[in-house]
Short mmCIF file of C-alpha atoms in Angstrom, two decimals:
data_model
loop_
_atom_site.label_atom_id
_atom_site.label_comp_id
_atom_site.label_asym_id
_atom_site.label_seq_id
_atom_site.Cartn_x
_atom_site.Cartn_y
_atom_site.Cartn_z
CA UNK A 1 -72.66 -8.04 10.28
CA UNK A 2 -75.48 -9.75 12.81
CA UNK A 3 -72.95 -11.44 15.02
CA UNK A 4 -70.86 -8.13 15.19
CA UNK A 5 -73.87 -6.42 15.94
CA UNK A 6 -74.84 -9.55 18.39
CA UNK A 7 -71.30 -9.19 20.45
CA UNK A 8 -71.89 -5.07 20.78
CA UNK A 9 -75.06 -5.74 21.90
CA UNK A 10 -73.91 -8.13 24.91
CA UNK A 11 -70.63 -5.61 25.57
CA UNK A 12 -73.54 -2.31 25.77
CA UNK A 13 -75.55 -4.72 28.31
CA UNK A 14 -72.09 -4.77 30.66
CA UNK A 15 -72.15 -2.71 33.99
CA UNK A 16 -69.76 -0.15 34.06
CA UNK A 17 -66.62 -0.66 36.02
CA UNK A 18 -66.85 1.13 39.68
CA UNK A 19 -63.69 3.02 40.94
CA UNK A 20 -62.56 1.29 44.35
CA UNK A 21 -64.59 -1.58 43.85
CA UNK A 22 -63.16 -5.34 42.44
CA UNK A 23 -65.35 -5.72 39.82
CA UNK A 24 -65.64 -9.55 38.10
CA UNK A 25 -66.14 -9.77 34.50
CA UNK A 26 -66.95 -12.67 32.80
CA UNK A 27 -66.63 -14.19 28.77
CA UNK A 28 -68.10 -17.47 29.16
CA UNK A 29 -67.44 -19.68 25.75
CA UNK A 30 -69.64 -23.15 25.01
CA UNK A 31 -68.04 -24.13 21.69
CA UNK A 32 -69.30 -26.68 20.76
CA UNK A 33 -72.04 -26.28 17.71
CA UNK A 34 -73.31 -30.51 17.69
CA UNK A 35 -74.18 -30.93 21.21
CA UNK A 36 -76.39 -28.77 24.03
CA UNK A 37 -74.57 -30.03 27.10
CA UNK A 38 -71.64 -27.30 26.65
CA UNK A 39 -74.25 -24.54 26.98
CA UNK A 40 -76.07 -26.30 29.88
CA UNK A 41 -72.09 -26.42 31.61
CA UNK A 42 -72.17 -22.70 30.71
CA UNK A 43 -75.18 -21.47 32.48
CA UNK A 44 -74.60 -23.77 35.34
CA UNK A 45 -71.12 -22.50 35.71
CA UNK A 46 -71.93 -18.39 35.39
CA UNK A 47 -75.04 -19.48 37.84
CA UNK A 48 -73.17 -21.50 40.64
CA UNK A 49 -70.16 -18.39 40.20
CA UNK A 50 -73.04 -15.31 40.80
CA UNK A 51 -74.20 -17.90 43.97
CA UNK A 52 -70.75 -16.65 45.49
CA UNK A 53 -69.34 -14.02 43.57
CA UNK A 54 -70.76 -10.39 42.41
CA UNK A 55 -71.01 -11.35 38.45
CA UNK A 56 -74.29 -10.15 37.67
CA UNK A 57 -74.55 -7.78 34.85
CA UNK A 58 -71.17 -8.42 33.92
CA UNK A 59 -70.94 -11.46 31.48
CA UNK A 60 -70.68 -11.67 27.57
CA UNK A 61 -71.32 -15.48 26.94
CA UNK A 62 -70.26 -16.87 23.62
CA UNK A 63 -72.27 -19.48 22.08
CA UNK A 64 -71.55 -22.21 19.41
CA UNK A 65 -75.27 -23.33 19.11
CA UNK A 66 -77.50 -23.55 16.32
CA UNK A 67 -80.73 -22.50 18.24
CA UNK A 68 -78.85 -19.39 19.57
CA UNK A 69 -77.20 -18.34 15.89
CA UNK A 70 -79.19 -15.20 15.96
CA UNK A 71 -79.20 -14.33 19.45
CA UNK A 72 -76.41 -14.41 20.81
CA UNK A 73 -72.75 -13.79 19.73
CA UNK A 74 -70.48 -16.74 18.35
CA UNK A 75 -67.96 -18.56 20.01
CA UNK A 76 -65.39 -18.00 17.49
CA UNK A 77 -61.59 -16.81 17.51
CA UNK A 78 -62.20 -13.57 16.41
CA UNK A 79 -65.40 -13.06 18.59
CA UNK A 80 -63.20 -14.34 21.48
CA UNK A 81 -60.50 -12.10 20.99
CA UNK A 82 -63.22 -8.93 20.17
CA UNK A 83 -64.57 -9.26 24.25
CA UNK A 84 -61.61 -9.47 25.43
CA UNK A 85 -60.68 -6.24 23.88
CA UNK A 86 -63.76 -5.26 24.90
CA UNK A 87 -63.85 -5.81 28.60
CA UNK A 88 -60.48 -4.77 28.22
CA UNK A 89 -61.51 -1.19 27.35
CA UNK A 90 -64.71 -1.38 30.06
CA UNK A 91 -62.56 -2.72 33.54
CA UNK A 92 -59.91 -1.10 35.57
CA UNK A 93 -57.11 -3.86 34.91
CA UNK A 94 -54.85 -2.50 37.45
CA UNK A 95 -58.04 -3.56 40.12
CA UNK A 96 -60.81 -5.65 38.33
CA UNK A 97 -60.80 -9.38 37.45
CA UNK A 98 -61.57 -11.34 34.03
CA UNK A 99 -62.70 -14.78 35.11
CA UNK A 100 -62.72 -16.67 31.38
CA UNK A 101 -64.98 -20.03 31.53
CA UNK A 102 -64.20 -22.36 28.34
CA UNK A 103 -66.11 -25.48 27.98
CA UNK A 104 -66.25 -27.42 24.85
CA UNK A 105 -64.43 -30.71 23.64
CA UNK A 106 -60.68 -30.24 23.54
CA UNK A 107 -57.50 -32.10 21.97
CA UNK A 108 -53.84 -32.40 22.96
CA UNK A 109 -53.72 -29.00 20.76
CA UNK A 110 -56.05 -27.07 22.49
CA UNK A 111 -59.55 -26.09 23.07
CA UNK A 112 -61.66 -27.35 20.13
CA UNK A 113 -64.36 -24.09 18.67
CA UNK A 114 -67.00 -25.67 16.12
CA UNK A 115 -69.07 -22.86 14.68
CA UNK A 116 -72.63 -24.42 13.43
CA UNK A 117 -72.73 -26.26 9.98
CA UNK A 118 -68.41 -25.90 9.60
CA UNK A 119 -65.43 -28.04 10.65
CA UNK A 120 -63.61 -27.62 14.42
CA UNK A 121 -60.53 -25.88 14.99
CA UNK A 122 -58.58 -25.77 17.94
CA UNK A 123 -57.99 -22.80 19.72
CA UNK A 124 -54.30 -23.13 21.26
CA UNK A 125 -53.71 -21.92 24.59
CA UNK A 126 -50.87 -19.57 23.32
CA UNK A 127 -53.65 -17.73 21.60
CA UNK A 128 -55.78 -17.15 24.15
CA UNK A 129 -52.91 -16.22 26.29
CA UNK A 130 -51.64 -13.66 23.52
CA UNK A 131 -55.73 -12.47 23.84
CA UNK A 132 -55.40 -11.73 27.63
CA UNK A 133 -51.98 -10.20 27.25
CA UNK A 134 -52.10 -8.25 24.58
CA UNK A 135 -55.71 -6.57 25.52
CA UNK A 136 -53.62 -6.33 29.20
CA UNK A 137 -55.46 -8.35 31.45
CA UNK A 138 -53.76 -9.19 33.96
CA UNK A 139 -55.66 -10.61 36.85
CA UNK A 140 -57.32 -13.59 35.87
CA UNK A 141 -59.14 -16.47 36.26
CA UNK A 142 -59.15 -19.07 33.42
CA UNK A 143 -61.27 -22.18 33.63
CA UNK A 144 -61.46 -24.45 30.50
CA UNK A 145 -63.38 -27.57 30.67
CA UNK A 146 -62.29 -29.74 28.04
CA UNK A 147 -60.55 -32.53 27.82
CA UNK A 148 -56.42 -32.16 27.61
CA UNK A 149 -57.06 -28.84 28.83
CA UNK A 150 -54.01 -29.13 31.27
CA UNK A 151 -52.29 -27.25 28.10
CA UNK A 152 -53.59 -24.01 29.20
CA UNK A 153 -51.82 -24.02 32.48
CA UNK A 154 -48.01 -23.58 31.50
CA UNK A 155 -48.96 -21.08 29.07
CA UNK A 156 -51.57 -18.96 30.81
CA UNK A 157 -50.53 -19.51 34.82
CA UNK A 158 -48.61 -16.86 36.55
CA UNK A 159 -48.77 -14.72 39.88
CA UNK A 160 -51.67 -12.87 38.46
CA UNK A 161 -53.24 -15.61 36.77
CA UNK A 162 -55.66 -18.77 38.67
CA UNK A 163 -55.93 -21.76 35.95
CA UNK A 164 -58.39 -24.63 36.53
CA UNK A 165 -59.11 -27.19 34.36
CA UNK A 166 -60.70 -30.97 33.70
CA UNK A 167 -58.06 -32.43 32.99
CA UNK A 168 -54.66 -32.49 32.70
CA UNK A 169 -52.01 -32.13 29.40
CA UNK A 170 -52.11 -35.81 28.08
CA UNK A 171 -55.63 -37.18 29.36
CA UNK A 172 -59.23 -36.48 27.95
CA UNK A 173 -61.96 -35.23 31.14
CA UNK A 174 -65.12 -37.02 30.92
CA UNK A 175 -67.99 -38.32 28.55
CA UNK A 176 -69.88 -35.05 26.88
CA UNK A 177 -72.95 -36.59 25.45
CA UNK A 178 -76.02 -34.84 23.75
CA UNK A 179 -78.66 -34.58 26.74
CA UNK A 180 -76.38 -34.88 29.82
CA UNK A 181 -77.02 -32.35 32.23
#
């Protein structure tokens, strides 16, 4: 009941969506529960993206952290797929984008999602592609940083949809070490 009160909480905090105007919204996920440097990634990522782009007041972060259990919204599947509905409902998806920024560890089977105190499980890009598409977003920007995150671009590229990611399908990124900025 606290994290589903948690995730309304960061949705109510959204700006509305403005008629004429490309609006960005942005679900940023750290999921990683063991180690602080996927939340530093996070913030550093949402902060350099407001530098260029109009973000502000439009970004639901997700947050597999210990020290954050209580204030802010999990980085979980169903918590995932709950924004995106979310958002979904809030922006004008024939005109607004949904820039998603993933960073955790990852495996040839997707992006990995450890919830404090439990086991990981990965998160396959075919989910969060069924996420997008069945909440009917369709301009996108999807940035996972993770190693083997090359999955996500077969299943989630397309005219409306920008993929980046650390790595490619078969290789891991870099070294994600407690303490690294």
């Amino acid at each position: 009941a606290a994290q589903a009160a948690l995730l309304q909480a960061a949705i109510a905090r959204l700006a509305p969506q403005r008629k004429g105007t490309i609006d960005l919204y942005t679900i940023g996920v750290a999921g990683w529960a063991d180690q602080d440097v996927f939340i530093k990634e996070l913030d550093g990522a949402v902060g350099s993206l407001a530098n260029v782009l109009p973000v502000a007041d439009r970004v639901v972060a997700l947050i597999n952290l210990e020290d954050t259990v209580d204030s802010a919204p999990l980085a979980s599947r169903d918590n995932l797929a709950a924004a995106i509905r979310a958002v979904a409902e809030i922006m004008d998806k024939d005109e607004d984008v949904l820039v998603l920024l993933m960073t955790s560890h990852g495996t040839p089977g997707g992006f990995s999602l450890k919830l404090p105190g439990q086991e990981f499980v990965d998160l396959p890009p075919q989910a969060v592609a069924r996420m997008l598409d069945d909440a009917g977003i369709k301009n996108r920007v999807v940035i996972v940083s993770a190693c083997y995150s090359g999955t996500f671009v077969a299943p989630l590229a397309n005219d409306n949809t920008i993929v980046i990611t650390a790595a490619d399908a078969k290789n891991p990124s870099f070294g994600c070490a407690p303490g690294r900025d």
